Tab-separated table of C-alpha atoms and ligand atoms in Angstrom:
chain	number	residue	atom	x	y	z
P	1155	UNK	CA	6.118	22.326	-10.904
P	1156	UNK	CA	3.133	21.741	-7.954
P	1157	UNK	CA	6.155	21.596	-5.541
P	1158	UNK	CA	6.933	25.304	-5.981
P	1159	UNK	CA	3.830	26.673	-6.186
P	1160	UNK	CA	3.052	25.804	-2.340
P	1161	UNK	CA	4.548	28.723	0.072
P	1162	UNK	CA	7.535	27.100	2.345
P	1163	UNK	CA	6.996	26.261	5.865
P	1164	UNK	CA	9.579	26.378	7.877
P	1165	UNK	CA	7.530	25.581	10.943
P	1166	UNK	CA	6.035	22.601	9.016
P	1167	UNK	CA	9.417	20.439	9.589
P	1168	UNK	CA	12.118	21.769	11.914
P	1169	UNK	CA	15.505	20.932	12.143
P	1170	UNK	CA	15.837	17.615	14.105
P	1171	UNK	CA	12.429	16.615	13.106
P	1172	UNK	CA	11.137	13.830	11.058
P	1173	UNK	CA	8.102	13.799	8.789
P	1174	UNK	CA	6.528	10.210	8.265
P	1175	UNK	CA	4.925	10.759	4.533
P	1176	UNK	CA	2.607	9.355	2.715
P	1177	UNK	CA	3.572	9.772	-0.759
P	1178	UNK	CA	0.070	7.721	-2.155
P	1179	UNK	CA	-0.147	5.037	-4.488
P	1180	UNK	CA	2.382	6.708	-7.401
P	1181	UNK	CA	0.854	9.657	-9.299
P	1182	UNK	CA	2.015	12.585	-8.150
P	1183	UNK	CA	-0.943	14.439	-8.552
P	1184	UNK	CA	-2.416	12.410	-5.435
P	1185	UNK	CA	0.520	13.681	-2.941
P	1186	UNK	CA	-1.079	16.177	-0.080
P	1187	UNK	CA	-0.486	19.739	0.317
P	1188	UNK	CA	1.286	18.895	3.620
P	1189	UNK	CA	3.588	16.061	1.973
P	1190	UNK	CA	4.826	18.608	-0.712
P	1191	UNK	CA	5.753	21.219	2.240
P	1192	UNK	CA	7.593	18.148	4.044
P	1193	UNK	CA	9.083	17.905	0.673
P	1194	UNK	CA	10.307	21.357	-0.031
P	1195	UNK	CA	11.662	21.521	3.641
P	1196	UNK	CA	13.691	18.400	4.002
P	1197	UNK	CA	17.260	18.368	4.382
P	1198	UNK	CA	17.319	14.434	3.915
P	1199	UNK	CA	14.781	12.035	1.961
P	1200	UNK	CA	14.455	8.257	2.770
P	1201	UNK	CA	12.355	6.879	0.808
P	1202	UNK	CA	11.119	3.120	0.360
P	1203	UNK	CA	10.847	1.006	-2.773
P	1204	UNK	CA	7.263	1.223	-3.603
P	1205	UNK	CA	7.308	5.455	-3.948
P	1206	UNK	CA	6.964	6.180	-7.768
P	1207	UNK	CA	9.554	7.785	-10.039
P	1208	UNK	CA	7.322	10.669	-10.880
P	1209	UNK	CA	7.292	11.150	-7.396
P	1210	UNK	CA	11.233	11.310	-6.435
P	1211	UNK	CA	11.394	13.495	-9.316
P	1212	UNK	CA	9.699	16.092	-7.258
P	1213	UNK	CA	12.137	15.734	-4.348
P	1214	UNK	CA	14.143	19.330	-4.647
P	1215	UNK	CA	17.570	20.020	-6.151
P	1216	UNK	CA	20.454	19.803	-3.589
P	1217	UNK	CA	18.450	17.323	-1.360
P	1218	UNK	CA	19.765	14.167	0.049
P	1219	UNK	CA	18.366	11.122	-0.958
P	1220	UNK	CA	17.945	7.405	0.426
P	1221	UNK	CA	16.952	4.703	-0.855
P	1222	UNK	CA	16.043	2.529	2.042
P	1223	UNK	CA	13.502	0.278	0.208
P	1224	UNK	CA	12.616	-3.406	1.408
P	1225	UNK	CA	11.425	-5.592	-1.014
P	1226	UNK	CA	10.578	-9.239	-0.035
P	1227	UNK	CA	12.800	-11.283	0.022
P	1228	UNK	CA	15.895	-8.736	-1.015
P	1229	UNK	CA	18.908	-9.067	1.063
P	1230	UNK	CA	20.114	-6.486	-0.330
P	1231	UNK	CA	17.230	-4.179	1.116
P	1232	UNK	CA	17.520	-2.239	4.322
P	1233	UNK	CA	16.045	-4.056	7.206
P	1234	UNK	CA	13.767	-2.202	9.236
P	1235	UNK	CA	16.035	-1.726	12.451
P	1236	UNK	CA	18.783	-0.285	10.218
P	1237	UNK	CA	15.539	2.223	8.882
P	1238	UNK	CA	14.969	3.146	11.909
P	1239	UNK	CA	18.699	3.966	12.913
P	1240	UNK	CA	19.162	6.049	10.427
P	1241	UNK	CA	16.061	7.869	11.065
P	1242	UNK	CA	17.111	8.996	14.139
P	1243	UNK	CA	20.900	9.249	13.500
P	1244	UNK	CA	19.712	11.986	10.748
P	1245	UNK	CA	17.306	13.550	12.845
P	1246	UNK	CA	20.298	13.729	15.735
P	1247	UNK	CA	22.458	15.521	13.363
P	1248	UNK	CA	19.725	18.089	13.528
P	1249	UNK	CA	18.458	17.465	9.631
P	1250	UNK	CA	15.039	18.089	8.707
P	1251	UNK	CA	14.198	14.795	7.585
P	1252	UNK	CA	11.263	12.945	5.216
P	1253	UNK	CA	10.665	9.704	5.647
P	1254	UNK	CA	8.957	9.281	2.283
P	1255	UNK	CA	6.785	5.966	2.319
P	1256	UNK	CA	4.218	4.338	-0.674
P	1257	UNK	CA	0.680	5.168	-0.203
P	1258	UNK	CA	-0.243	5.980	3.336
P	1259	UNK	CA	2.475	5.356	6.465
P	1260	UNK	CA	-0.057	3.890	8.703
P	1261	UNK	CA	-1.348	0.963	5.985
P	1262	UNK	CA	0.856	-2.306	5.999
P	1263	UNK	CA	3.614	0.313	5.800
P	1264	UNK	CA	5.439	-0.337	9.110
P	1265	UNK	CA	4.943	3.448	9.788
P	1266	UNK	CA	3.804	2.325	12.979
P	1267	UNK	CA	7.037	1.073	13.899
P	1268	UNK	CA	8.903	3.822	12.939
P	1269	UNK	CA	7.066	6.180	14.657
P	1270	UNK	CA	7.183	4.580	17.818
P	1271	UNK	CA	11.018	4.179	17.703
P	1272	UNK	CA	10.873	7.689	17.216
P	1273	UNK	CA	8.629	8.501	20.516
P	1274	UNK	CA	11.367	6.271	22.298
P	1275	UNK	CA	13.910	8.169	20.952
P	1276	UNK	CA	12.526	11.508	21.998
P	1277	UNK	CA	12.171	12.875	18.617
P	1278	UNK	CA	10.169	15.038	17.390
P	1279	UNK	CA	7.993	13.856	14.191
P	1280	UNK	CA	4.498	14.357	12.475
P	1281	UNK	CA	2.656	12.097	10.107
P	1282	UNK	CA	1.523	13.016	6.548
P	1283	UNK	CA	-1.012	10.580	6.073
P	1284	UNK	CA	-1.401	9.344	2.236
P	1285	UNK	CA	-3.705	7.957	-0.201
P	1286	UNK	CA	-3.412	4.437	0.293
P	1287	UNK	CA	-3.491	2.071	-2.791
P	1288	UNK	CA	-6.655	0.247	-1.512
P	1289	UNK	CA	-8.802	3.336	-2.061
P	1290	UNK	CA	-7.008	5.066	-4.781
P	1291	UNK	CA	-5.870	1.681	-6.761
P	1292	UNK	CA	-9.496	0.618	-7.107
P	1293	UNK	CA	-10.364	4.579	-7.911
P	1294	UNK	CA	-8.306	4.524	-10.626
P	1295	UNK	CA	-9.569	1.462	-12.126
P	1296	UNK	CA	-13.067	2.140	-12.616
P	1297	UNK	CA	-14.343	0.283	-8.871
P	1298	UNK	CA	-16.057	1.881	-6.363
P	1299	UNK	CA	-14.919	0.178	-2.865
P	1300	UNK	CA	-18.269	0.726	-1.380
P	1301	UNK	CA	-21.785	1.208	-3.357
P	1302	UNK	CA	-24.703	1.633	-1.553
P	1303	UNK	CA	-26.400	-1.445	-3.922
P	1304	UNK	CA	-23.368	-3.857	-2.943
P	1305	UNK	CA	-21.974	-3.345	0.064
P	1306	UNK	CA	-21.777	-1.589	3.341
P	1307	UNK	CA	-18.763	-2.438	4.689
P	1308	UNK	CA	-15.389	-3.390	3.405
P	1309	UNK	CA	-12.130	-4.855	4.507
P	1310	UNK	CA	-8.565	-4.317	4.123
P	1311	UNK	CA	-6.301	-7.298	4.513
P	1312	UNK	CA	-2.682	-8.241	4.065
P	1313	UNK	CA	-2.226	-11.344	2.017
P	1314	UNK	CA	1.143	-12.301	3.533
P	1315	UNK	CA	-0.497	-14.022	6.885
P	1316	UNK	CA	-0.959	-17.633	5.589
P	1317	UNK	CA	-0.380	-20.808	6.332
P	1318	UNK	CA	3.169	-20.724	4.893
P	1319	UNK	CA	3.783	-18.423	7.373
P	1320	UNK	CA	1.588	-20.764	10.511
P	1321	UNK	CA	3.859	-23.469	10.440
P	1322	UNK	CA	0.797	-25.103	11.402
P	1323	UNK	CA	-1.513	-28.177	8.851
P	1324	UNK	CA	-3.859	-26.511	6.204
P	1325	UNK	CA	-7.001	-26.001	7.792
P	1326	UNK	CA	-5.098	-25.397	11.352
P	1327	UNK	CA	-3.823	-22.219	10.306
P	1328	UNK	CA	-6.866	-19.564	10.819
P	1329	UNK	CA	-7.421	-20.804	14.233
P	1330	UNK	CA	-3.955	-20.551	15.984
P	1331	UNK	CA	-1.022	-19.527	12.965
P	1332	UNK	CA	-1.925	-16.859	10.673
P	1333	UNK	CA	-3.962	-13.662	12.265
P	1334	UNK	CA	-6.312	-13.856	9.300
P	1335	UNK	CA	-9.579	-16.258	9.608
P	1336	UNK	CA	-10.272	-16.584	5.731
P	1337	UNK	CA	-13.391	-18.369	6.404
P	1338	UNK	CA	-14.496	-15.847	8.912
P	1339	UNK	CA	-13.837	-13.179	6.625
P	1340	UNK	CA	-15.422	-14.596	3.160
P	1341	UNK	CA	-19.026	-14.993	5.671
P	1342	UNK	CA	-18.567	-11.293	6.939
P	1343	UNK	CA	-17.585	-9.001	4.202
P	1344	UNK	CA	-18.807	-8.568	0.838
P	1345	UNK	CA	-15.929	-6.748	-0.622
P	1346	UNK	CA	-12.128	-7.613	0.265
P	1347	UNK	CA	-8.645	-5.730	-0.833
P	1348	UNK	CA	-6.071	-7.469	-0.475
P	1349	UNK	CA	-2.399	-6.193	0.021
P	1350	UNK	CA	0.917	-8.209	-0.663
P	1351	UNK	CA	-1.101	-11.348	-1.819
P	1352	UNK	CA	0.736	-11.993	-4.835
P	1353	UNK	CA	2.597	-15.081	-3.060
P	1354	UNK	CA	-0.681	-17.032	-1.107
P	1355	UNK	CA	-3.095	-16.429	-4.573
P	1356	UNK	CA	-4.167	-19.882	-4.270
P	1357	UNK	CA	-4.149	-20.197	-0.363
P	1358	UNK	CA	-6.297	-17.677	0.003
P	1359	UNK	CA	-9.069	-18.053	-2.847
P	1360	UNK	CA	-9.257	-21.325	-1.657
P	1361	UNK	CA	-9.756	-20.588	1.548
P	1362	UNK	CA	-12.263	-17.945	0.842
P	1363	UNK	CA	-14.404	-20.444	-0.949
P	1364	UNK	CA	-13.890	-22.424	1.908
P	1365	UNK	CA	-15.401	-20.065	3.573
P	1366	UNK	CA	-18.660	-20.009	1.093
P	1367	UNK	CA	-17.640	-17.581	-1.194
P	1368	UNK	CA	-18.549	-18.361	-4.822
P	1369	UNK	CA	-16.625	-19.330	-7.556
P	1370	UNK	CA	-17.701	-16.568	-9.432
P	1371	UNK	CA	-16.847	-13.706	-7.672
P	1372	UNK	CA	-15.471	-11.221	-9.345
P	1373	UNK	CA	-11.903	-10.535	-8.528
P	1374	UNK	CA	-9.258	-7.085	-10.218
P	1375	UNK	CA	-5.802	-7.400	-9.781
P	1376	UNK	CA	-4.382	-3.962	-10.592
P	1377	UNK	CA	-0.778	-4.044	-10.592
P	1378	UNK	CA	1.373	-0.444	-10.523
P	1379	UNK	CA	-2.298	1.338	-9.919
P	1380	UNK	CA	-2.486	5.127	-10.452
P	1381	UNK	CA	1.093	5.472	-12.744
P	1382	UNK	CA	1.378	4.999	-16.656
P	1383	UNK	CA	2.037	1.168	-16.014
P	1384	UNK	CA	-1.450	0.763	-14.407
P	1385	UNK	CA	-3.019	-2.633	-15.786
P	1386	UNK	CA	-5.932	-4.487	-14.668
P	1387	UNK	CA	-6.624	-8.506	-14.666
P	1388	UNK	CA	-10.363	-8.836	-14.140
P	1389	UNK	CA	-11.133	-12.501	-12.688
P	1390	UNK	CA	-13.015	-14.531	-10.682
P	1391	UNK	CA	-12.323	-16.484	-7.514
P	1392	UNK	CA	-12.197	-19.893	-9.167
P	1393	UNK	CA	-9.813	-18.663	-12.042
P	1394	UNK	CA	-7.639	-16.484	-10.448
P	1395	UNK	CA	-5.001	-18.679	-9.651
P	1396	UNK	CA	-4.706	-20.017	-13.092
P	1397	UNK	CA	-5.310	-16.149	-14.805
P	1398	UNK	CA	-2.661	-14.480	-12.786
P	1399	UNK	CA	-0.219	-17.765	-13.719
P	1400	UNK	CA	-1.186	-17.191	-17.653
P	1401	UNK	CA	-0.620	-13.448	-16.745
P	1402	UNK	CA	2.990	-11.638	-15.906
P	1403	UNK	CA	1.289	-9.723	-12.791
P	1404	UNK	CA	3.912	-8.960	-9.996
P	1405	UNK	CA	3.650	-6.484	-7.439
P	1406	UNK	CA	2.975	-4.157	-6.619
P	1407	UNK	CA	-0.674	-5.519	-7.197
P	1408	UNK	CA	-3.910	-4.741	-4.910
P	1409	UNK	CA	-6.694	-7.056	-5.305
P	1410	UNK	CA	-10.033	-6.227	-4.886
P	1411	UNK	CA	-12.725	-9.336	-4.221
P	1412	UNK	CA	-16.441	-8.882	-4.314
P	1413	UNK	CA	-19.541	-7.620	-6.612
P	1414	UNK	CA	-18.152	-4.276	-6.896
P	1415	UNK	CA	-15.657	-5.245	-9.218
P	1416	UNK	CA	-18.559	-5.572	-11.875
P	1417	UNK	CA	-18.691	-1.749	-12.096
P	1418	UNK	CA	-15.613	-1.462	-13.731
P	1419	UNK	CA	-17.050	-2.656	-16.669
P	1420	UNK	CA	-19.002	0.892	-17.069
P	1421	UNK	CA	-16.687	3.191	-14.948
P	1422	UNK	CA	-12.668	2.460	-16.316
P	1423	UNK	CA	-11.680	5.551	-16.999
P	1424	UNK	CA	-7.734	5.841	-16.701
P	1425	UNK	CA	-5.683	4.433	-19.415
P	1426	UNK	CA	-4.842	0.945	-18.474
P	1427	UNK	CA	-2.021	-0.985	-20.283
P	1428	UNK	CA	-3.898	-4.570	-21.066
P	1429	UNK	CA	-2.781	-7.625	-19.320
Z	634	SAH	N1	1.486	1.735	2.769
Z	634	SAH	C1	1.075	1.231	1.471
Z	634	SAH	C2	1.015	-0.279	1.458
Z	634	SAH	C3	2.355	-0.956	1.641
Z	634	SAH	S1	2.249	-2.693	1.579
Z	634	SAH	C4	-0.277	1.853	1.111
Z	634	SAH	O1	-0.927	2.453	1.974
Z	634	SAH	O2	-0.675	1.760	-0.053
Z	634	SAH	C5	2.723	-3.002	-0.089
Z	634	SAH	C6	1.526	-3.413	-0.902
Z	634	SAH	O3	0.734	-2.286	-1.211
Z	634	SAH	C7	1.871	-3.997	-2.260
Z	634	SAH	O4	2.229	-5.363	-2.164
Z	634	SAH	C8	0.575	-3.812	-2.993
Z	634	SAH	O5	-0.373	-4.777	-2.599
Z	634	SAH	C9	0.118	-2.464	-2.457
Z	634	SAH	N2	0.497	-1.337	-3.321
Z	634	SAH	C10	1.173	-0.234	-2.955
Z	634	SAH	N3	1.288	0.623	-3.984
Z	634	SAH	C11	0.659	0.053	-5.036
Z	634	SAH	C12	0.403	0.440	-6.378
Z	634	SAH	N4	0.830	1.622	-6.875
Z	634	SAH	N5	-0.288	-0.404	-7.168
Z	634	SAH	C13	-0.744	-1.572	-6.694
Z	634	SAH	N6	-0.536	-2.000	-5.440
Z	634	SAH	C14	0.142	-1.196	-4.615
């Protein structure tokens, strides 16, 4: 398997050290060089909900493994103080530990977090960044992010900042509760991926039409991108609330809003399981 082919590294993770990893979006054929020599090192994995089953599979014989996932809403799921403990207990007890995260640690991944508890802490660490499941997702289902004829920027949001969080009136909430400005953002970029926006679907489409966007922009949902359970929902911004409801989409999904969607229709290439 890929993970033995790769010469071990000793210096790559040390004993008391911890390796933030991105493991990517799910197929393990998109996990780096450097995050299979974290792997083949580690004394200890702790890994969060979102990192594939293909993936753990590659996790050597004889190493410990954690399942320290949070899932919305879960009470059952670690919270992230208790993450962080154990990160550094482990590390204390001189392990070489992988902290084994979905896509890339540094994208709505609370890497950030973790590695700064870490600095506090006086422990050594490195990050293995990953290929996030904005790029890759989209890759994988046939949609260029950027194309030179569409767009020349692009924007990567979290869908969870929303009124519902704001505590504030609709039409309050952009101003003062959530740190997203829907309006602001439907005027400014042509194409949007969205992370963890299952929950505010309508919220946010109708904000972004608020904010001038058409109807008829094309919107992909592509839940479970880049495994064998990949499928896509091609929509638009005025039917996406009721096509996701006729759907059984549930994250993991990334969205992708904007004109570039529209090249799918030419470019799908990976096997998608229909909606
Ligand atoms: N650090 C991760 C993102 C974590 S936030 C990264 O860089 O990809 C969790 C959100 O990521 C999910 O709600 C979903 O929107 C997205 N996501 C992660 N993996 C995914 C996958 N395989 N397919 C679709 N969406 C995914």
């Amino acid at each position: 398997m890929t993970v033995i082919s790769i010469p071990p590294d000793p210096e790559f993770l040390r004993p008391g050290m911890v390796a933030l990893v991105g493991a990517g979006p799910g197929d393990p054929d998109l996990l780096t060089v450097a995050a299979i020599k974290a792997l083949q090192m580690a004394d200890v994995v702790v890994h969060d909900a979102l990192v594939s089953p293909a993936i753990l599979e590659l996790i050597p014989a004889g190493c410990q493994v954690i399942a320290a996932g949070k899932r919305g809403g879960n009470p059952a799921s670690a919270c992230q103080s208790d993450i962080c403990d154990s990160l550094v207990a482990l590390a204390r007890q001189n392990k070489r530990v992988v902290r084994l995260k979905g896509g890339d640690p540094f994208v709505f991944g609370r890497g950030g977090e973790e590695a700064c508890r870490l600095a506090d802490e006086g422990i050594l660490f490195r990050i293995v960044p990953g290929l996030t499941a904005g790029i890759a997702g989209p890759a994988y289902a046939g949609i260029p992010i950027t194309h030179r004829l569409v767009n020349a920027n692009v924007a990567f949001i979290t869908g969870q900042e929303s009124a519902e969080n704001s505590g504030l009136p609709e039409g309050e909430e952009d101003r003062d509760g959530s740190r997203v400005n829907w309006e602001l953002i439907a005027r400014t970029f042509p194409v949007l991926i969205l992370y963890m926006a299952m929950k505010n679907l309508a919220f946010v489409s109708q904000r972004l039409m608020a904010g001038g966007r058409s109807a008829d922009t094309p919107v992909a949902l592509i839940q479970w991108a880049t495994t064998p359970q990949q499928r896509t929902l091609v929509t638009s911004l005025g039917n996406l609330v009721q096509d996701v409801a006729a759907s059984d989409l549930k994250p993991p999904v990334i969205i992708v809003i904007g004109d570039v969607v529209r090249y799918r229709e030419s470019l799908a290439w990976f096997p998608d399981l229909t909606v």
